[in-house]
Amino acid sequence: MKHTDLSRRRFALIAGTAGAAPFGIVAAEPLTAEAVIRRIQAELGGDWPSTGPDGFKAGDPSAAVKGIATTAMATLDVLKQAAKTNANLVLTYEPTFYGRADGRPPAPTGGRGPAGFSPDDPVVQAKRQFIEKNGLVVFRLRDHWQARKQNDMASALGEALGWSARRVRNDDALYDIPAATAGETVALIRNRLNLRGGLRAVGDRKAAIRRVLLHPGSMTPATMWQRYSEVDLIVSGEVREWENTFYAADIFTAGEKRALVTIGRVVSEEPGMRACAEWLKSVVKEVPAKWIGAGDPYWRAS
């Protein structure tokens, strides 16, 4: 057998470095929530003012990230699912604590009532305690995700409804869908999005639907009044009932063959946050990213 001679010095070098990182290479630091958000901010660009809606809402930003979950709203059920699957960084589109203040002391509103729930509210406190107990970190990602040129919120909703190939223009959310009645189209929307009681429709059930406008989130009266005459159907997350809904109802009474469908604000935003999870997989490759849907919270009386 041939023996290989090893000098004492070389043996010491080999033994001393076995199992250690090669010389000159520093062991990777834990991927913290702060580090993930900095990477997201760099990818999305723009200014991130501390007074804006986007930012950390609960948890320790210095915590090491095991997994990421995106959602339209970080409900307690969503948080429980995230904790169960080791997704301890939760990116939510809507507020976590039920108001614009998002857990901060609400600003004075000139006698018109509170702008949000007090941090002392028992439900707010219980939710915070769950987040802290389970080591979760919650970051709101709304304005900067919505501002992407790809308009993921609308295009993802179109994809969820099976209409991706039927978009009229890339810079708008108009779709020319297969001709059907309003009733048939509403049934398709309900089935595709797995809706329960959150869907509501106004207009002629038998109206022929061809051109549709998708508007995830909340639609203002000005937007609806401007676009209503362009389409057979508007699909929005939510509207102000006494403005948009009854405008559509009066249009129907006057004989117009158009319809308005609201599917729920959070439900309408879920496909866009599912797209966000897919996008994150190319931005943060060290940990898994997944989407957790908040779902339709309403039920219908039998």
mmCIF file of C-alpha atoms in Angstrom:
data_model
loop_
_atom_site.group_PDB
_atom_site.id
_atom_site.type_symbol
_atom_site.label_atom_id
_atom_site.label_comp_id
_atom_site.label_asym_id
_atom_site.label_seq_id
_atom_site.Cartn_x
_atom_site.Cartn_y
_atom_site.Cartn_z
ATOM 1 C CA MET A 1 0.000 0.000 0.000
ATOM 2 C CA LYS A 2 1.315 3.392 -0.892
ATOM 3 C CA HIS A 3 1.483 5.859 1.986
ATOM 4 C CA THR A 4 1.113 9.585 1.560
ATOM 5 C CA ASP A 5 3.354 11.659 3.755
ATOM 6 C CA LEU A 6 1.750 14.602 5.446
ATOM 7 C CA SER A 7 3.824 17.258 7.064
ATOM 8 C CA ARG A 8 2.911 18.163 10.629
ATOM 9 C CA ARG A 9 2.094 21.706 9.486
ATOM 10 C CA ARG A 10 -0.201 20.558 6.669
ATOM 11 C CA PHE A 11 -1.981 18.090 8.934
ATOM 12 C CA ALA A 12 -2.636 20.867 11.419
ATOM 13 C CA LEU A 13 -4.093 23.055 8.686
ATOM 14 C CA ILE A 14 -6.398 20.297 7.456
ATOM 15 C CA ALA A 15 -7.527 19.307 10.922
ATOM 16 C CA GLY A 16 -8.032 22.906 11.970
ATOM 17 C CA THR A 17 -10.224 23.796 9.000
ATOM 18 C CA ALA A 18 -12.297 20.648 8.798
ATOM 19 C CA GLY A 19 -15.981 21.554 9.170
ATOM 20 C CA ALA A 20 -15.230 25.281 9.132
ATOM 21 C CA ALA A 21 -15.961 27.807 6.433
ATOM 22 C CA PRO A 22 -13.149 28.197 3.848
ATOM 23 C CA PHE A 23 -10.674 30.946 4.601
ATOM 24 C CA GLY A 24 -11.967 34.359 3.594
ATOM 25 C CA ILE A 25 -15.649 33.326 3.513
ATOM 26 C CA VAL A 26 -17.855 34.697 6.263
ATOM 27 C CA ALA A 27 -20.799 32.588 7.414
ATOM 28 C CA ALA A 28 -24.112 33.996 6.179
ATOM 29 C CA GLU A 29 -26.052 36.035 8.694
ATOM 30 C CA PRO A 30 -29.660 35.066 9.469
ATOM 31 C CA LEU A 31 -32.178 36.487 7.006
ATOM 32 C CA THR A 32 -34.165 38.919 9.147
ATOM 33 C CA ALA A 33 -37.535 40.480 8.407
ATOM 34 C CA GLU A 34 -35.779 43.837 8.048
ATOM 35 C CA ALA A 35 -33.404 42.368 5.466
ATOM 36 C CA VAL A 36 -36.294 40.879 3.477
ATOM 37 C CA ILE A 37 -38.151 44.189 3.467
ATOM 38 C CA ARG A 38 -35.036 46.077 2.359
ATOM 39 C CA ARG A 39 -34.759 43.693 -0.570
ATOM 40 C CA ILE A 40 -38.441 44.184 -1.436
ATOM 41 C CA GLN A 41 -38.052 47.959 -1.178
ATOM 42 C CA ALA A 42 -35.065 47.882 -3.510
ATOM 43 C CA GLU A 43 -36.978 45.807 -6.065
ATOM 44 C CA LEU A 44 -40.147 47.915 -5.967
ATOM 45 C CA GLY A 45 -38.363 51.268 -5.706
ATOM 46 C CA GLY A 46 -39.930 54.603 -4.821
ATOM 47 C CA ASP A 47 -40.035 56.467 -1.538
ATOM 48 C CA TRP A 48 -41.109 54.651 1.622
ATOM 49 C CA PRO A 49 -42.152 57.413 4.054
ATOM 50 C CA SER A 50 -42.611 56.441 7.682
ATOM 51 C CA THR A 51 -46.007 58.150 7.636
ATOM 52 C CA GLY A 52 -47.323 56.026 4.763
ATOM 53 C CA PRO A 53 -49.506 52.919 5.158
ATOM 54 C CA ASP A 54 -46.713 50.494 4.227
ATOM 55 C CA GLY A 55 -44.519 49.360 7.091
ATOM 56 C CA PHE A 56 -44.104 47.005 10.038
ATOM 57 C CA LYS A 57 -47.304 46.691 12.093
ATOM 58 C CA ALA A 58 -46.465 44.022 14.667
ATOM 59 C CA GLY A 59 -43.682 41.694 15.739
ATOM 60 C CA ASP A 60 -39.899 42.031 15.881
ATOM 61 C CA PRO A 61 -38.335 43.201 12.576
ATOM 62 C CA SER A 62 -34.990 41.719 13.647
ATOM 63 C CA ALA A 63 -36.458 38.207 13.847
ATOM 64 C CA ALA A 64 -34.962 35.579 11.532
ATOM 65 C CA VAL A 65 -37.367 34.681 8.720
ATOM 66 C CA LYS A 66 -38.287 31.019 8.255
ATOM 67 C CA GLY A 67 -40.949 31.545 5.625
ATOM 68 C CA ILE A 68 -43.091 34.291 4.089
ATOM 69 C CA ALA A 69 -46.864 34.443 3.677
ATOM 70 C CA THR A 70 -48.761 36.993 1.617
ATOM 71 C CA THR A 71 -52.437 37.770 2.111
ATOM 72 C CA ALA A 72 -54.993 40.442 1.350
ATOM 73 C CA MET A 73 -55.753 40.711 5.073
ATOM 74 C CA ALA A 74 -53.936 39.296 8.068
ATOM 75 C CA THR A 75 -56.977 37.914 9.850
ATOM 76 C CA LEU A 76 -56.497 35.806 12.952
ATOM 77 C CA ASP A 77 -57.270 32.716 10.874
ATOM 78 C CA VAL A 78 -54.584 33.686 8.331
ATOM 79 C CA LEU A 79 -52.090 34.287 11.146
ATOM 80 C CA LYS A 80 -52.877 30.872 12.620
ATOM 81 C CA GLN A 81 -52.253 29.210 9.258
ATOM 82 C CA ALA A 82 -48.997 31.142 8.854
ATOM 83 C CA ALA A 83 -47.766 30.091 12.304
ATOM 84 C CA LYS A 84 -48.713 26.472 11.626
ATOM 85 C CA THR A 85 -46.647 26.409 8.427
ATOM 86 C CA ASN A 86 -43.609 28.299 9.804
ATOM 87 C CA ALA A 87 -44.285 31.370 7.657
ATOM 88 C CA ASN A 88 -43.368 33.904 10.313
ATOM 89 C CA LEU A 89 -43.194 37.006 8.068
ATOM 90 C CA VAL A 90 -46.684 37.983 6.904
ATOM 91 C CA LEU A 91 -47.144 40.584 4.163
ATOM 92 C CA THR A 92 -50.680 41.966 4.202
ATOM 93 C CA TYR A 93 -52.376 44.288 1.729
ATOM 94 C CA GLU A 94 -55.035 45.622 4.098
ATOM 95 C CA PRO A 95 -54.655 46.810 7.720
ATOM 96 C CA THR A 96 -54.148 44.227 10.433
ATOM 97 C CA PHE A 97 -55.878 46.182 13.201
ATOM 98 C CA TYR A 98 -59.183 47.229 11.595
ATOM 99 C CA GLY A 99 -58.547 50.845 10.649
ATOM 100 C CA ARG A 100 -56.320 53.387 8.946
ATOM 101 C CA ALA A 101 -54.387 53.882 12.188
ATOM 102 C CA ASP A 102 -53.584 50.129 12.078
ATOM 103 C CA GLY A 103 -53.020 49.730 15.791
ATOM 104 C CA ARG A 104 -51.628 53.189 16.479
ATOM 105 C CA PRO A 105 -53.622 55.652 18.586
ATOM 106 C CA PRO A 106 -56.287 57.022 16.228
ATOM 107 C CA ALA A 107 -55.934 60.648 15.188
ATOM 108 C CA PRO A 108 -58.639 63.157 16.182
ATOM 109 C CA THR A 109 -61.422 63.331 13.608
ATOM 110 C CA GLY A 110 -63.223 66.519 14.551
ATOM 111 C CA GLY A 111 -66.042 64.848 16.445
ATOM 112 C CA ARG A 112 -66.918 62.418 13.654
ATOM 113 C CA GLY A 113 -65.999 59.339 15.636
ATOM 114 C CA PRO A 114 -62.768 57.370 15.979
ATOM 115 C CA ALA A 115 -60.480 56.838 12.974
ATOM 116 C CA GLY A 116 -59.681 53.328 14.152
ATOM 117 C CA PHE A 117 -59.743 50.966 17.101
ATOM 118 C CA SER A 118 -57.825 51.920 20.207
ATOM 119 C CA PRO A 119 -54.676 49.913 20.972
ATOM 120 C CA ASP A 120 -56.417 49.051 24.251
ATOM 121 C CA ASP A 121 -59.287 47.308 22.454
ATOM 122 C CA PRO A 122 -59.401 43.677 23.720
ATOM 123 C CA VAL A 123 -59.542 42.190 20.220
ATOM 124 C CA VAL A 124 -56.582 44.281 19.078
ATOM 125 C CA GLN A 125 -54.656 43.243 22.198
ATOM 126 C CA ALA A 126 -55.487 39.561 21.736
ATOM 127 C CA LYS A 127 -54.326 39.675 18.128
ATOM 128 C CA ARG A 128 -51.065 41.349 19.097
ATOM 129 C CA GLN A 129 -50.499 38.767 21.819
ATOM 130 C CA PHE A 130 -51.002 35.940 19.329
ATOM 131 C CA ILE A 131 -48.505 37.531 16.938
ATOM 132 C CA GLU A 132 -45.900 37.985 19.668
ATOM 133 C CA LYS A 133 -46.445 34.548 21.233
ATOM 134 C CA ASN A 134 -45.939 32.837 17.878
ATOM 135 C CA GLY A 135 -42.965 34.936 16.786
ATOM 136 C CA LEU A 136 -44.757 36.446 13.790
ATOM 137 C CA VAL A 137 -43.850 39.703 12.062
ATOM 138 C CA VAL A 138 -46.520 41.597 10.117
ATOM 139 C CA PHE A 139 -45.663 44.105 7.385
ATOM 140 C CA ARG A 140 -48.237 45.997 5.366
ATOM 141 C CA LEU A 141 -47.428 46.081 1.637
ATOM 142 C CA ARG A 142 -50.112 48.028 -0.183
ATOM 143 C CA ASP A 143 -49.146 51.266 -1.924
ATOM 144 C CA HIS A 144 -45.905 50.001 -3.411
ATOM 145 C CA TRP A 145 -47.332 46.697 -4.597
ATOM 146 C CA GLN A 146 -50.346 48.469 -6.086
ATOM 147 C CA ALA A 147 -48.049 50.937 -7.888
ATOM 148 C CA ARG A 148 -46.332 48.274 -9.997
ATOM 149 C CA LYS A 149 -46.697 48.961 -13.710
ATOM 150 C CA GLN A 150 -47.847 45.383 -14.254
ATOM 151 C CA ASN A 151 -51.108 46.200 -12.389
ATOM 152 C CA ASP A 152 -50.962 42.800 -10.695
ATOM 153 C CA MET A 153 -54.119 43.381 -8.683
ATOM 154 C CA ALA A 154 -56.352 43.631 -11.764
ATOM 155 C CA SER A 155 -54.502 41.191 -14.017
ATOM 156 C CA ALA A 156 -54.379 38.541 -11.291
ATOM 157 C CA LEU A 157 -58.130 38.877 -10.717
ATOM 158 C CA GLY A 158 -58.649 38.456 -14.462
ATOM 159 C CA GLU A 159 -56.496 35.324 -14.383
ATOM 160 C CA ALA A 160 -58.459 33.922 -11.440
ATOM 161 C CA LEU A 161 -61.650 34.379 -13.455
ATOM 162 C CA GLY A 162 -60.122 32.636 -16.498
ATOM 163 C CA TRP A 163 -60.031 35.790 -18.617
ATOM 164 C CA SER A 164 -56.286 36.442 -18.974
ATOM 165 C CA ALA A 165 -56.263 36.043 -22.745
ATOM 166 C CA ARG A 166 -59.252 38.373 -23.127
ATOM 167 C CA ARG A 167 -57.747 41.593 -21.791
ATOM 168 C CA VAL A 168 -58.382 44.431 -24.223
ATOM 169 C CA ARG A 169 -55.275 46.500 -23.375
ATOM 170 C CA ASN A 170 -52.335 45.945 -21.054
ATOM 171 C CA ASP A 171 -52.759 49.402 -19.520
ATOM 172 C CA ASP A 172 -56.425 48.912 -18.604
ATOM 173 C CA ALA A 173 -58.597 46.347 -16.852
ATOM 174 C CA LEU A 174 -61.158 45.944 -19.647
ATOM 175 C CA TYR A 175 -61.939 42.393 -20.752
ATOM 176 C CA ASP A 176 -63.973 41.072 -23.673
ATOM 177 C CA ILE A 177 -65.330 37.794 -22.301
ATOM 178 C CA PRO A 178 -67.387 35.066 -24.011
ATOM 179 C CA ALA A 179 -70.937 36.336 -24.416
ATOM 180 C CA ALA A 180 -73.242 35.277 -21.595
ATOM 181 C CA THR A 181 -76.105 36.661 -19.555
ATOM 182 C CA ALA A 182 -75.431 38.651 -16.407
ATOM 183 C CA GLY A 183 -76.842 35.765 -14.367
ATOM 184 C CA GLU A 184 -74.469 33.272 -16.010
ATOM 185 C CA THR A 185 -71.500 35.586 -15.582
ATOM 186 C CA VAL A 186 -72.258 36.148 -11.904
ATOM 187 C CA ALA A 187 -72.483 32.378 -11.397
ATOM 188 C CA LEU A 188 -69.090 31.950 -13.066
ATOM 189 C CA ILE A 189 -67.555 34.605 -10.802
ATOM 190 C CA ARG A 190 -69.050 32.984 -7.697
ATOM 191 C CA ASN A 191 -67.698 29.562 -8.623
ATOM 192 C CA ARG A 192 -64.249 30.709 -9.737
ATOM 193 C CA LEU A 193 -63.630 32.721 -6.557
ATOM 194 C CA ASN A 194 -65.364 30.257 -4.238
ATOM 195 C CA LEU A 195 -67.697 32.932 -2.864
ATOM 196 C CA ARG A 196 -70.432 32.435 -0.301
ATOM 197 C CA GLY A 197 -72.507 35.440 0.786
ATOM 198 C CA GLY A 198 -70.140 38.258 -0.128
ATOM 199 C CA LEU A 199 -71.185 38.573 -3.769
ATOM 200 C CA ARG A 200 -73.958 41.036 -4.620
ATOM 201 C CA ALA A 201 -75.284 41.996 -8.042
ATOM 202 C CA VAL A 202 -77.447 44.841 -9.347
ATOM 203 C CA GLY A 203 -78.992 45.102 -12.801
ATOM 204 C CA ASP A 204 -80.765 42.996 -15.408
ATOM 205 C CA ARG A 205 -80.096 39.265 -14.874
ATOM 206 C CA LYS A 206 -80.779 38.601 -18.553
ATOM 207 C CA ALA A 207 -78.569 41.396 -19.906
ATOM 208 C CA ALA A 208 -76.005 40.265 -22.478
ATOM 209 C CA ILE A 209 -72.514 40.617 -21.031
ATOM 210 C CA ARG A 210 -69.506 40.963 -23.270
ATOM 211 C CA ARG A 211 -67.247 43.783 -22.052
ATOM 212 C CA VAL A 212 -66.286 43.787 -18.368
ATOM 213 C CA LEU A 213 -64.284 46.186 -16.209
ATOM 214 C CA LEU A 214 -62.410 44.678 -13.255
ATOM 215 C CA HIS A 215 -61.721 46.971 -10.311
ATOM 216 C CA PRO A 216 -60.235 45.194 -7.260
ATOM 217 C CA GLY A 217 -60.562 47.021 -3.959
ATOM 218 C CA SER A 218 -62.903 49.953 -3.447
ATOM 219 C CA MET A 219 -64.390 51.780 -6.429
ATOM 220 C CA THR A 220 -65.118 55.479 -6.029
ATOM 221 C CA PRO A 221 -68.291 57.026 -7.479
ATOM 222 C CA ALA A 222 -66.190 59.135 -9.858
ATOM 223 C CA THR A 223 -64.537 56.057 -11.362
ATOM 224 C CA MET A 224 -67.830 54.229 -11.759
ATOM 225 C CA TRP A 225 -69.650 57.179 -13.312
ATOM 226 C CA GLN A 226 -66.796 57.650 -15.754
ATOM 227 C CA ARG A 227 -66.525 54.006 -16.844
ATOM 228 C CA TYR A 228 -70.072 52.640 -16.521
ATOM 229 C CA SER A 229 -71.142 53.547 -20.064
ATOM 230 C CA GLU A 230 -68.093 51.759 -21.549
ATOM 231 C CA VAL A 231 -68.993 48.282 -20.329
ATOM 232 C CA ASP A 232 -71.799 45.804 -19.824
ATOM 233 C CA LEU A 233 -70.596 44.818 -16.354
ATOM 234 C CA ILE A 234 -68.386 46.242 -13.610
ATOM 235 C CA VAL A 235 -66.825 43.819 -11.131
ATOM 236 C CA SER A 236 -65.518 45.598 -8.048
ATOM 237 C CA GLY A 237 -64.490 44.670 -4.549
ATOM 238 C CA GLU A 238 -66.746 47.124 -2.792
ATOM 239 C CA VAL A 239 -68.595 50.389 -3.375
ATOM 240 C CA ARG A 240 -70.550 52.864 -1.299
ATOM 241 C CA GLU A 241 -74.057 51.529 -1.436
ATOM 242 C CA TRP A 242 -75.895 54.846 -1.345
ATOM 243 C CA GLU A 243 -73.749 56.159 -4.215
ATOM 244 C CA ASN A 244 -72.657 53.456 -6.666
ATOM 245 C CA THR A 245 -75.159 50.680 -5.930
ATOM 246 C CA PHE A 246 -78.278 52.761 -6.229
ATOM 247 C CA TYR A 247 -76.873 54.617 -9.211
ATOM 248 C CA ALA A 248 -76.656 51.204 -10.888
ATOM 249 C CA ALA A 249 -80.153 50.340 -9.626
ATOM 250 C CA ASP A 250 -81.625 53.513 -11.117
ATOM 251 C CA ILE A 251 -79.814 52.885 -14.405
ATOM 252 C CA PHE A 252 -81.528 49.490 -14.486
ATOM 253 C CA THR A 253 -84.922 51.016 -13.682
ATOM 254 C CA ALA A 254 -84.422 53.487 -16.526
ATOM 255 C CA GLY A 255 -83.995 50.570 -18.936
ATOM 256 C CA GLU A 256 -80.197 50.321 -19.302
ATOM 257 C CA LYS A 257 -78.901 46.773 -19.833
ATOM 258 C CA ARG A 258 -75.865 47.009 -17.558
ATOM 259 C CA ALA A 259 -74.882 45.415 -14.266
ATOM 260 C CA LEU A 260 -72.707 45.951 -11.217
ATOM 261 C CA VAL A 261 -71.213 43.113 -9.157
ATOM 262 C CA THR A 262 -69.377 43.525 -5.858
ATOM 263 C CA ILE A 263 -67.447 40.497 -4.606
ATOM 264 C CA GLY A 264 -65.944 41.850 -1.378
ATOM 265 C CA ARG A 265 -62.935 44.104 -1.046
ATOM 266 C CA VAL A 266 -60.567 41.550 0.449
ATOM 267 C CA VAL A 267 -61.703 38.747 -1.878
ATOM 268 C CA SER A 268 -61.062 40.983 -4.893
ATOM 269 C CA GLU A 269 -57.497 41.621 -3.710
ATOM 270 C CA GLU A 270 -56.568 38.021 -2.934
ATOM 271 C CA PRO A 271 -55.465 37.065 -6.471
ATOM 272 C CA GLY A 272 -53.111 40.049 -6.522
ATOM 273 C CA MET A 273 -51.486 38.940 -3.275
ATOM 274 C CA ARG A 274 -51.197 35.404 -4.592
ATOM 275 C CA ALA A 275 -49.248 36.944 -7.500
ATOM 276 C CA CYS A 276 -47.148 38.758 -4.898
ATOM 277 C CA ALA A 277 -46.126 35.430 -3.365
ATOM 278 C CA GLU A 278 -45.015 34.164 -6.776
ATOM 279 C CA TRP A 279 -43.041 37.374 -7.367
ATOM 280 C CA LEU A 280 -41.343 37.027 -3.973
ATOM 281 C CA LYS A 281 -39.943 33.637 -4.943
ATOM 282 C CA SER A 282 -37.626 35.428 -7.375
ATOM 283 C CA VAL A 283 -36.676 38.143 -4.866
ATOM 284 C CA VAL A 284 -36.144 36.108 -1.684
ATOM 285 C CA LYS A 285 -34.900 32.654 -2.637
ATOM 286 C CA GLU A 286 -33.589 31.564 0.765
ATOM 287 C CA VAL A 287 -36.982 30.831 2.311
ATOM 288 C CA PRO A 288 -40.340 29.627 0.919
ATOM 289 C CA ALA A 289 -43.081 32.121 0.063
ATOM 290 C CA LYS A 290 -46.751 31.212 -0.067
ATOM 291 C CA TRP A 291 -50.154 32.860 -0.317
ATOM 292 C CA ILE A 292 -52.794 32.373 2.377
ATOM 293 C CA GLY A 293 -56.288 33.514 1.453
ATOM 294 C CA ALA A 294 -58.549 35.246 3.955
ATOM 295 C CA GLY A 295 -61.593 34.007 2.019
ATOM 296 C CA ASP A 296 -65.188 35.222 1.890
ATOM 297 C CA PRO A 297 -66.283 35.791 5.506
ATOM 298 C CA TYR A 298 -70.007 36.073 4.733
ATOM 299 C CA TRP A 299 -72.635 33.343 4.740
ATOM 300 C CA ARG A 300 -76.088 33.190 3.235
ATOM 301 C CA ALA A 301 -79.231 32.343 5.136
ATOM 302 C CA SER A 302 -80.698 29.068 3.890
#
